[in-house]
Amino acid sequence: MFIAMLKVIVCSLFVSQSIAITKALDMIDLPFTNLYTMPSRAEMILKNSKKHQIEHREEVYDAYYCLLPLLRKNNVSLKLWFNEANIDIIIQELKPHERVSFARALQNISKFIEAGLKDEKYIILNSVPTKILSRVNKIQHEIDSLKLQHKNIIALAQAKHEVEFKHQYDGLGYSVHLREVRAVLKRFGIGPKDSMLGLVLGSAAWLHDIIEDTDLTYEDLQRDFNQLIALIVRGVSKVEKTEGMSSQERLRITYKLTTQHEGSRILKLADRIANVEKGLKLLLSGYPSKVSKYFQEWDLFYQSLYNPDDSPEMWAHLDRLLTDKVYAEKYIRMLLKYEHTDIICMNVFLKN
């Protein structure tokens, strides 16, 4: 009796395993070479990209880097006014005329220190005009607030995706995908140290699937976190599917919402790059992959979301992954080789 039951169990396991293998084989994409049938837009994307100059940026940097050795030599800091690690973000956030005022304020601080003064509060209050003092303070406060929220956002994302809803990504915890999207942003110079947008998107990347895949709502994010983060996340979340709505129609409506904010467009682009790279890595490693759907959706994705102001290097990279077989294979094999490092030289690939 026991042997008979054991045979039944073994047989059942064999059948289950056979079904699982069949399903896995159904997931395997077309051969890598057969995916590449579309012409590339990468050259046109890079050619039409708009280079935005930050007026008076060099004036601020000149004043700051003249001041820096004086601060260190005399053991004086600007921490009562702003965190010097945020100087790049502050410069980007200031308006052109504010940058001029900021540069002059830094020059005035240099003069006070050269005169032998070391009282930081006195130096700042007597060197910096009230308006620029307040404006930089406001930017610094926003940076601090975003950084403070970030840890809570990571904890929430992990709790919702991995603990409560048991989401997985390629058999691993869902945080793997969330980190990969954030890594794409950093790789293309939109990281938390690069700009205020990078700081916002660093948090939004952790939340980008939370409305779509958990019970949290846009209103919940609005209530608990930065308003802009909530808006960006809503913009990348698929709209609810109504009766009779096709998948294509649902995508079009979602993309229309995505286009309304730069942050949503860039985050959606980073998410798509992360998914395509992961899909191609699986395919080239001989594992089941569903990457062909991104090839099929490429025209709709591009036509719906492309904006020449949004990170042309990211757009060109995604285009080449989906249209240039040589580029894609070379890049993905490099990712596989250096999978545990963050150092990727994008310029080499974008120029070739």
mmCIF file of C-alpha atoms in Angstrom:
data_model
loop_
_atom_site.group_PDB
_atom_site.id
_atom_site.type_symbol
_atom_site.label_atom_id
_atom_site.label_comp_id
_atom_site.label_asym_id
_atom_site.label_seq_id
_atom_site.Cartn_x
_atom_site.Cartn_y
_atom_site.Cartn_z
ATOM 1 C CA MET A 1 0.000 0.000 0.000
ATOM 2 C CA PHE A 2 2.768 2.381 0.986
ATOM 3 C CA ILE A 3 4.735 1.581 -2.196
ATOM 4 C CA ALA A 4 1.626 2.162 -4.325
ATOM 5 C CA MET A 5 1.025 5.554 -2.688
ATOM 6 C CA LEU A 6 4.687 6.447 -3.215
ATOM 7 C CA LYS A 7 4.387 5.598 -6.914
ATOM 8 C CA VAL A 8 1.331 7.862 -7.207
ATOM 9 C CA ILE A 9 3.175 10.739 -5.515
ATOM 10 C CA VAL A 10 6.263 10.315 -7.718
ATOM 11 C CA CYS A 11 4.077 10.139 -10.818
ATOM 12 C CA SER A 12 2.219 13.291 -9.773
ATOM 13 C CA LEU A 13 5.475 15.128 -9.195
ATOM 14 C CA PHE A 14 6.730 14.044 -12.614
ATOM 15 C CA VAL A 15 3.540 15.264 -14.305
ATOM 16 C CA SER A 16 3.670 18.588 -12.399
ATOM 17 C CA GLN A 17 7.289 19.054 -13.358
ATOM 18 C CA SER A 18 6.495 18.267 -17.003
ATOM 19 C CA ILE A 19 3.705 20.868 -16.988
ATOM 20 C CA ALA A 20 6.059 23.444 -15.418
ATOM 21 C CA ILE A 21 8.714 22.720 -18.050
ATOM 22 C CA THR A 22 6.127 23.011 -20.845
ATOM 23 C CA LYS A 23 4.970 26.376 -19.479
ATOM 24 C CA ALA A 24 8.581 27.533 -19.224
ATOM 25 C CA LEU A 25 9.187 26.529 -22.852
ATOM 26 C CA ASP A 26 6.083 28.467 -23.880
ATOM 27 C CA MET A 27 7.631 31.561 -22.264
ATOM 28 C CA ILE A 28 10.866 31.309 -24.239
ATOM 29 C CA ASP A 29 11.058 34.036 -26.833
ATOM 30 C CA LEU A 30 11.943 34.005 -30.463
ATOM 31 C CA PRO A 31 15.646 33.413 -31.113
ATOM 32 C CA PHE A 32 17.652 36.525 -30.241
ATOM 33 C CA THR A 33 18.543 37.297 -33.872
ATOM 34 C CA ASN A 34 14.919 37.049 -35.049
ATOM 35 C CA LEU A 35 13.813 39.822 -32.705
ATOM 36 C CA TYR A 36 15.698 42.484 -34.651
ATOM 37 C CA THR A 37 13.534 43.669 -37.536
ATOM 38 C CA MET A 38 13.011 47.402 -36.854
ATOM 39 C CA PRO A 39 15.094 50.376 -38.085
ATOM 40 C CA SER A 40 16.984 52.367 -35.458
ATOM 41 C CA ARG A 41 16.020 55.878 -34.378
ATOM 42 C CA ALA A 42 19.044 56.346 -32.095
ATOM 43 C CA GLU A 43 21.009 58.660 -34.405
ATOM 44 C CA MET A 44 17.979 60.904 -34.937
ATOM 45 C CA ILE A 45 17.228 60.950 -31.182
ATOM 46 C CA LEU A 46 20.746 62.095 -30.292
ATOM 47 C CA LYS A 47 20.878 64.577 -33.196
ATOM 48 C CA ASN A 48 17.595 66.229 -32.165
ATOM 49 C CA SER A 49 18.405 66.354 -28.457
ATOM 50 C CA LYS A 50 18.370 69.785 -26.907
ATOM 51 C CA LYS A 51 21.353 70.789 -24.822
ATOM 52 C CA HIS A 52 20.185 72.931 -21.933
ATOM 53 C CA GLN A 53 22.694 75.437 -20.639
ATOM 54 C CA ILE A 54 22.468 76.426 -16.987
ATOM 55 C CA GLU A 55 23.096 80.156 -17.074
ATOM 56 C CA HIS A 56 25.689 81.541 -14.625
ATOM 57 C CA ARG A 57 26.500 78.064 -13.332
ATOM 58 C CA GLU A 58 30.231 78.592 -13.895
ATOM 59 C CA GLU A 59 30.140 81.843 -11.913
ATOM 60 C CA VAL A 60 28.820 79.976 -8.887
ATOM 61 C CA TYR A 61 31.353 77.168 -9.226
ATOM 62 C CA ASP A 62 34.227 79.657 -9.608
ATOM 63 C CA ALA A 63 33.137 81.490 -6.444
ATOM 64 C CA TYR A 64 32.569 78.257 -4.531
ATOM 65 C CA TYR A 65 35.881 76.618 -5.435
ATOM 66 C CA CYS A 66 37.757 79.803 -4.525
ATOM 67 C CA LEU A 67 35.960 79.779 -1.178
ATOM 68 C CA LEU A 68 36.458 76.062 -0.457
ATOM 69 C CA PRO A 69 40.176 76.146 0.530
ATOM 70 C CA LEU A 70 39.490 79.135 2.801
ATOM 71 C CA LEU A 71 36.714 77.234 4.566
ATOM 72 C CA ARG A 72 38.990 74.264 5.164
ATOM 73 C CA LYS A 73 42.036 76.288 6.159
ATOM 74 C CA ASN A 74 40.096 78.316 8.721
ATOM 75 C CA ASN A 75 37.848 75.448 9.900
ATOM 76 C CA VAL A 76 34.705 77.295 8.837
ATOM 77 C CA SER A 77 31.676 75.673 7.182
ATOM 78 C CA LEU A 78 28.420 76.761 5.548
ATOM 79 C CA LYS A 79 26.326 74.127 7.355
ATOM 80 C CA LEU A 80 24.234 76.787 9.103
ATOM 81 C CA TRP A 81 23.056 77.794 5.625
ATOM 82 C CA PHE A 82 23.233 74.654 3.459
ATOM 83 C CA ASN A 83 24.948 71.285 3.136
ATOM 84 C CA GLU A 84 27.885 71.701 0.776
ATOM 85 C CA ALA A 85 27.314 68.174 -0.584
ATOM 86 C CA ASN A 86 24.133 69.561 -2.183
ATOM 87 C CA ILE A 87 25.834 72.398 -4.078
ATOM 88 C CA ASP A 88 25.104 70.863 -7.515
ATOM 89 C CA ILE A 89 21.389 70.437 -6.810
ATOM 90 C CA ILE A 90 21.134 73.945 -5.340
ATOM 91 C CA ILE A 91 22.761 75.508 -8.415
ATOM 92 C CA GLN A 92 20.353 73.685 -10.738
ATOM 93 C CA GLU A 93 17.307 74.711 -8.727
ATOM 94 C CA LEU A 94 18.180 78.415 -8.626
ATOM 95 C CA LYS A 95 16.951 80.776 -11.336
ATOM 96 C CA PRO A 96 19.605 82.568 -13.440
ATOM 97 C CA HIS A 97 19.444 85.853 -11.487
ATOM 98 C CA GLU A 98 19.515 83.882 -8.213
ATOM 99 C CA ARG A 99 22.718 82.160 -9.305
ATOM 100 C CA VAL A 100 24.342 85.548 -9.827
ATOM 101 C CA SER A 101 23.287 86.585 -6.333
ATOM 102 C CA PHE A 102 24.475 83.251 -4.914
ATOM 103 C CA ALA A 103 27.902 83.641 -6.535
ATOM 104 C CA ARG A 104 28.285 87.157 -5.095
ATOM 105 C CA ALA A 105 27.259 85.909 -1.646
ATOM 106 C CA LEU A 106 29.969 83.232 -1.793
ATOM 107 C CA GLN A 107 32.505 85.886 -2.846
ATOM 108 C CA ASN A 108 31.446 88.041 0.114
ATOM 109 C CA ILE A 109 31.936 85.104 2.479
ATOM 110 C CA SER A 110 35.468 84.680 1.098
ATOM 111 C CA LYS A 111 36.242 88.318 1.922
ATOM 112 C CA PHE A 112 34.983 87.967 5.495
ATOM 113 C CA ILE A 113 37.109 84.856 6.077
ATOM 114 C CA GLU A 114 40.167 86.494 4.517
ATOM 115 C CA ALA A 115 39.618 89.358 6.977
ATOM 116 C CA GLY A 116 40.059 86.844 9.824
ATOM 117 C CA LEU A 117 36.417 86.325 10.864
ATOM 118 C CA LYS A 118 35.389 82.818 11.938
ATOM 119 C CA ASP A 119 31.916 83.233 13.450
ATOM 120 C CA GLU A 120 29.861 81.274 10.890
ATOM 121 C CA LYS A 121 26.510 82.776 11.811
ATOM 122 C CA TYR A 122 27.844 86.336 11.705
ATOM 123 C CA ILE A 123 29.612 85.750 8.372
ATOM 124 C CA ILE A 124 26.515 84.297 6.694
ATOM 125 C CA LEU A 125 24.070 86.901 8.006
ATOM 126 C CA ASN A 126 26.336 89.765 6.941
ATOM 127 C CA SER A 127 27.440 88.331 3.580
ATOM 128 C CA VAL A 128 24.264 86.906 2.096
ATOM 129 C CA PRO A 129 21.233 88.942 0.938
ATOM 130 C CA THR A 130 18.028 87.899 2.698
ATOM 131 C CA LYS A 131 16.318 86.689 -0.478
ATOM 132 C CA ILE A 132 19.092 84.320 -1.554
ATOM 133 C CA LEU A 133 19.603 83.204 2.057
ATOM 134 C CA SER A 134 15.930 82.234 2.257
ATOM 135 C CA ARG A 135 15.808 80.676 -1.220
ATOM 136 C CA VAL A 136 18.803 78.394 -0.640
ATOM 137 C CA ASN A 137 17.441 77.502 2.797
ATOM 138 C CA LYS A 138 14.172 76.463 1.179
ATOM 139 C CA ILE A 139 15.923 74.252 -1.374
ATOM 140 C CA GLN A 140 18.054 72.706 1.386
ATOM 141 C CA HIS A 141 14.930 72.013 3.463
ATOM 142 C CA GLU A 142 13.291 70.269 0.492
ATOM 143 C CA ILE A 143 16.392 68.134 -0.063
ATOM 144 C CA ASP A 144 16.461 67.162 3.632
ATOM 145 C CA SER A 145 12.769 66.300 3.561
ATOM 146 C CA LEU A 146 13.131 64.093 0.473
ATOM 147 C CA LYS A 147 16.120 62.271 1.956
ATOM 148 C CA LEU A 148 14.268 61.730 5.227
ATOM 149 C CA GLN A 149 11.278 60.226 3.412
ATOM 150 C CA HIS A 150 13.418 57.939 1.260
ATOM 151 C CA LYS A 151 14.124 55.331 3.969
ATOM 152 C CA ASN A 152 10.420 55.156 4.818
ATOM 153 C CA ILE A 153 9.584 54.730 1.130
ATOM 154 C CA ILE A 154 12.017 51.815 0.756
ATOM 155 C CA ALA A 155 10.580 50.157 3.867
ATOM 156 C CA LEU A 156 7.013 50.608 2.587
ATOM 157 C CA ALA A 157 7.833 49.232 -0.865
ATOM 158 C CA GLN A 158 9.525 46.155 0.586
ATOM 159 C CA ALA A 159 6.721 45.547 3.073
ATOM 160 C CA LYS A 160 3.974 45.831 0.456
ATOM 161 C CA HIS A 161 5.596 44.006 -2.467
ATOM 162 C CA GLU A 162 7.554 41.303 -0.674
ATOM 163 C CA VAL A 163 5.871 40.723 2.684
ATOM 164 C CA GLU A 164 2.192 41.461 2.147
ATOM 165 C CA PHE A 165 1.703 40.642 -1.554
ATOM 166 C CA LYS A 166 4.637 38.191 -1.974
ATOM 167 C CA HIS A 167 5.662 39.693 -5.316
ATOM 168 C CA GLN A 168 8.698 38.238 -7.044
ATOM 169 C CA TYR A 169 10.840 39.295 -9.980
ATOM 170 C CA ASP A 170 12.596 36.529 -11.869
ATOM 171 C CA GLY A 171 12.258 34.291 -8.813
ATOM 172 C CA LEU A 172 13.801 36.883 -6.488
ATOM 173 C CA GLY A 173 12.364 39.479 -4.138
ATOM 174 C CA TYR A 174 10.639 42.321 -5.979
ATOM 175 C CA SER A 175 13.140 44.801 -4.545
ATOM 176 C CA VAL A 176 15.574 43.515 -7.168
ATOM 177 C CA HIS A 177 13.520 45.163 -9.910
ATOM 178 C CA LEU A 178 12.971 48.367 -7.930
ATOM 179 C CA ARG A 179 16.723 48.682 -7.369
ATOM 180 C CA GLU A 180 17.410 48.015 -11.042
ATOM 181 C CA VAL A 181 15.137 50.862 -12.134
ATOM 182 C CA ARG A 182 16.851 53.207 -9.695
ATOM 183 C CA ALA A 183 20.238 52.002 -10.965
ATOM 184 C CA VAL A 184 19.264 52.839 -14.561
ATOM 185 C CA LEU A 185 18.452 56.410 -13.515
ATOM 186 C CA LYS A 186 21.807 56.761 -11.731
ATOM 187 C CA ARG A 187 23.659 55.251 -14.682
ATOM 188 C CA PHE A 188 22.315 57.996 -16.954
ATOM 189 C CA GLY A 189 23.079 60.865 -14.576
ATOM 190 C CA ILE A 190 19.638 61.167 -12.954
ATOM 191 C CA GLY A 191 20.640 59.976 -9.518
ATOM 192 C CA PRO A 192 19.873 61.446 -6.086
ATOM 193 C CA LYS A 193 23.159 63.390 -6.069
ATOM 194 C CA ASP A 194 22.719 64.784 -9.582
ATOM 195 C CA SER A 195 19.581 66.908 -9.355
ATOM 196 C CA MET A 196 16.354 67.503 -7.468
ATOM 197 C CA LEU A 197 14.567 65.479 -10.141
ATOM 198 C CA GLY A 198 17.048 62.652 -9.553
ATOM 199 C CA LEU A 199 16.358 62.842 -5.832
ATOM 200 C CA VAL A 200 12.592 62.661 -6.416
ATOM 201 C CA LEU A 201 12.883 59.871 -8.986
ATOM 202 C CA GLY A 202 15.161 57.894 -6.661
ATOM 203 C CA SER A 203 12.195 57.535 -4.310
ATOM 204 C CA ALA A 204 9.551 57.263 -7.040
ATOM 205 C CA ALA A 205 11.477 54.313 -8.519
ATOM 206 C CA TRP A 206 10.822 52.341 -5.331
ATOM 207 C CA LEU A 207 7.097 53.128 -5.548
ATOM 208 C CA HIS A 208 6.551 52.935 -9.310
ATOM 209 C CA ASP A 209 4.511 49.682 -9.191
ATOM 210 C CA ILE A 210 2.866 50.155 -5.813
ATOM 211 C CA ILE A 211 -0.421 51.675 -7.031
ATOM 212 C CA GLU A 212 -0.690 49.154 -9.863
ATOM 213 C CA ASP A 213 0.179 46.032 -7.866
ATOM 214 C CA THR A 214 -0.881 46.650 -4.243
ATOM 215 C CA ASP A 215 -3.833 48.122 -2.354
ATOM 216 C CA LEU A 216 -2.194 51.541 -1.926
ATOM 217 C CA THR A 217 -3.748 54.451 -3.819
ATOM 218 C CA TYR A 218 -2.570 57.739 -5.254
ATOM 219 C CA GLU A 219 -4.359 59.448 -2.372
ATOM 220 C CA ASP A 220 -2.399 57.348 0.132
ATOM 221 C CA LEU A 221 0.900 58.457 -1.424
ATOM 222 C CA GLN A 222 -0.266 62.073 -1.522
ATOM 223 C CA ARG A 223 -1.104 61.942 2.153
ATOM 224 C CA ASP A 224 2.066 60.237 3.342
ATOM 225 C CA PHE A 225 4.805 61.475 1.011
ATOM 226 C CA ASN A 226 6.003 64.264 -1.232
ATOM 227 C CA GLN A 227 3.229 65.443 -3.598
ATOM 228 C CA LEU A 228 5.485 65.317 -6.649
ATOM 229 C CA ILE A 229 6.531 61.724 -5.930
ATOM 230 C CA ALA A 230 2.847 60.735 -5.705
ATOM 231 C CA LEU A 231 2.068 62.515 -8.996
ATOM 232 C CA ILE A 232 4.968 60.815 -10.810
ATOM 233 C CA VAL A 233 4.002 57.370 -9.526
ATOM 234 C CA ARG A 234 0.390 57.872 -10.588
ATOM 235 C CA GLY A 235 1.666 58.801 -14.042
ATOM 236 C CA VAL A 236 3.435 55.445 -14.530
ATOM 237 C CA SER A 237 0.610 53.309 -13.107
ATOM 238 C CA LYS A 238 -1.712 51.528 -15.540
ATOM 239 C CA VAL A 239 -5.272 52.814 -15.496
ATOM 240 C CA GLU A 240 -7.920 50.373 -14.356
ATOM 241 C CA LYS A 241 -9.167 48.101 -17.096
ATOM 242 C CA THR A 242 -12.853 48.560 -17.789
ATOM 243 C CA GLU A 243 -15.197 46.162 -19.554
ATOM 244 C CA GLY A 244 -14.512 46.005 -23.272
ATOM 245 C CA MET A 245 -11.185 47.873 -23.007
ATOM 246 C CA SER A 246 -8.432 46.237 -25.055
ATOM 247 C CA SER A 247 -4.849 45.984 -23.816
ATOM 248 C CA GLN A 248 -3.708 48.421 -26.511
ATOM 249 C CA GLU A 249 -6.362 50.947 -25.536
ATOM 250 C CA ARG A 250 -5.420 50.604 -21.871
ATOM 251 C CA LEU A 251 -1.779 51.283 -22.761
ATOM 252 C CA ARG A 252 -2.688 54.354 -24.819
ATOM 253 C CA ILE A 253 -4.770 55.851 -22.001
ATOM 254 C CA THR A 254 -2.005 55.101 -19.479
ATOM 255 C CA TYR A 255 0.674 56.647 -21.705
ATOM 256 C CA LYS A 256 -1.455 59.769 -22.102
ATOM 257 C CA LEU A 257 -1.344 60.151 -18.318
ATOM 258 C CA THR A 258 2.397 59.409 -18.294
ATOM 259 C CA THR A 259 3.156 62.209 -20.758
ATOM 260 C CA GLN A 260 1.767 64.863 -18.416
ATOM 261 C CA HIS A 261 4.912 65.067 -16.279
ATOM 262 C CA GLU A 262 8.614 64.891 -17.137
ATOM 263 C CA GLY A 263 9.303 62.745 -14.077
ATOM 264 C CA SER A 264 6.707 60.145 -15.090
ATOM 265 C CA ARG A 265 8.075 59.964 -18.631
ATOM 266 C CA ILE A 266 11.663 59.484 -17.459
ATOM 267 C CA LEU A 267 10.687 56.946 -14.785
ATOM 268 C CA LYS A 268 8.652 54.949 -17.305
ATOM 269 C CA LEU A 269 11.646 55.018 -19.663
ATOM 270 C CA ALA A 270 13.982 53.760 -16.911
ATOM 271 C CA ASP A 271 11.486 51.016 -16.007
ATOM 272 C CA ARG A 272 11.297 49.906 -19.642
ATOM 273 C CA ILE A 273 15.107 49.859 -19.969
ATOM 274 C CA ALA A 274 15.389 47.742 -16.812
ATOM 275 C CA ASN A 275 12.785 45.281 -18.094
ATOM 276 C CA VAL A 276 14.319 45.010 -21.576
ATOM 277 C CA GLU A 277 17.811 44.526 -20.172
ATOM 278 C CA LYS A 278 16.555 41.834 -17.792
ATOM 279 C CA GLY A 279 14.604 40.103 -20.568
ATOM 280 C CA LEU A 280 17.583 40.078 -22.925
ATOM 281 C CA LYS A 281 19.892 38.839 -20.150
ATOM 282 C CA LEU A 282 17.561 35.886 -19.556
ATOM 283 C CA LEU A 283 17.284 35.174 -23.273
ATOM 284 C CA LEU A 284 21.025 35.279 -23.909
ATOM 285 C CA SER A 285 21.608 33.091 -20.835
ATOM 286 C CA GLY A 286 19.208 30.447 -22.132
ATOM 287 C CA TYR A 287 16.374 31.081 -19.674
ATOM 288 C CA PRO A 288 12.650 31.717 -20.329
ATOM 289 C CA SER A 289 11.989 35.339 -21.263
ATOM 290 C CA LYS A 290 9.050 37.448 -22.385
ATOM 291 C CA VAL A 291 11.167 40.246 -23.839
ATOM 292 C CA SER A 292 9.559 40.016 -27.296
ATOM 293 C CA LYS A 293 6.529 41.958 -26.036
ATOM 294 C CA TYR A 294 8.746 45.025 -25.595
ATOM 295 C CA PHE A 295 9.832 44.742 -29.231
ATOM 296 C CA GLN A 296 6.167 44.561 -30.245
ATOM 297 C CA GLU A 297 5.267 47.590 -28.115
ATOM 298 C CA TRP A 298 8.262 49.718 -29.132
ATOM 299 C CA ASP A 299 6.522 51.831 -31.797
ATOM 300 C CA LEU A 300 3.569 52.624 -29.530
ATOM 301 C CA PHE A 301 5.885 53.327 -26.592
ATOM 302 C CA TYR A 302 8.054 55.686 -28.649
ATOM 303 C CA GLN A 303 5.202 57.464 -30.425
ATOM 304 C CA SER A 304 3.347 57.972 -27.124
ATOM 305 C CA LEU A 305 6.156 59.028 -24.782
ATOM 306 C CA TYR A 306 9.175 60.351 -26.687
ATOM 307 C CA ASN A 307 10.145 63.915 -25.791
ATOM 308 C CA PRO A 308 13.473 65.417 -27.002
ATOM 309 C CA ASP A 309 13.889 67.123 -23.616
ATOM 310 C CA ASP A 310 13.893 63.818 -21.713
ATOM 311 C CA SER A 311 17.314 62.161 -21.390
ATOM 312 C CA PRO A 312 18.104 61.496 -25.079
ATOM 313 C CA GLU A 313 20.887 59.112 -24.049
ATOM 314 C CA MET A 314 18.318 56.892 -22.323
ATOM 315 C CA TRP A 315 16.048 56.954 -25.372
ATOM 316 C CA ALA A 316 18.942 56.149 -27.714
ATOM 317 C CA HIS A 317 20.040 53.265 -25.467
ATOM 318 C CA LEU A 318 16.563 51.728 -25.349
ATOM 319 C CA ASP A 319 16.187 52.128 -29.103
ATOM 320 C CA ARG A 320 19.487 50.352 -29.740
ATOM 321 C CA LEU A 321 18.591 47.534 -27.360
ATOM 322 C CA LEU A 322 15.467 46.942 -29.461
ATOM 323 C CA THR A 323 16.777 47.637 -32.984
ATOM 324 C CA ASP A 324 20.553 47.088 -33.083
ATOM 325 C CA LYS A 325 21.436 43.410 -32.619
ATOM 326 C CA VAL A 326 25.205 43.971 -32.392
ATOM 327 C CA TYR A 327 24.875 46.781 -29.838
ATOM 328 C CA ALA A 328 22.317 44.871 -27.770
ATOM 329 C CA GLU A 329 24.296 41.648 -27.594
ATOM 330 C CA LYS A 330 27.550 43.458 -26.793
ATOM 331 C CA TYR A 331 25.907 45.556 -24.083
ATOM 332 C CA ILE A 332 23.941 42.724 -22.469
ATOM 333 C CA ARG A 333 26.966 40.422 -22.392
ATOM 334 C CA MET A 334 28.871 43.227 -20.684
ATOM 335 C CA LEU A 335 26.064 43.519 -18.108
ATOM 336 C CA LEU A 336 26.249 39.785 -17.509
ATOM 337 C CA LYS A 337 30.007 39.978 -17.075
ATOM 338 C CA TYR A 338 29.906 42.934 -14.672
ATOM 339 C CA GLU A 339 26.555 42.140 -13.088
ATOM 340 C CA HIS A 340 27.779 42.881 -9.553
ATOM 341 C CA THR A 341 29.261 46.298 -10.294
ATOM 342 C CA ASP A 342 27.648 49.688 -10.857
ATOM 343 C CA ILE A 343 30.383 50.998 -13.147
ATOM 344 C CA ILE A 344 29.060 51.124 -16.701
ATOM 345 C CA CYS A 345 30.675 53.410 -19.283
ATOM 346 C CA MET A 346 27.677 54.508 -21.339
ATOM 347 C CA ASN A 347 29.599 56.889 -23.572
ATOM 348 C CA VAL A 348 31.547 54.045 -25.174
ATOM 349 C CA PHE A 349 28.355 52.319 -26.233
ATOM 350 C CA LEU A 350 26.460 55.431 -27.318
ATOM 351 C CA LYS A 351 29.277 56.521 -29.624
ATOM 352 C CA ASN A 352 29.679 53.126 -31.305
#
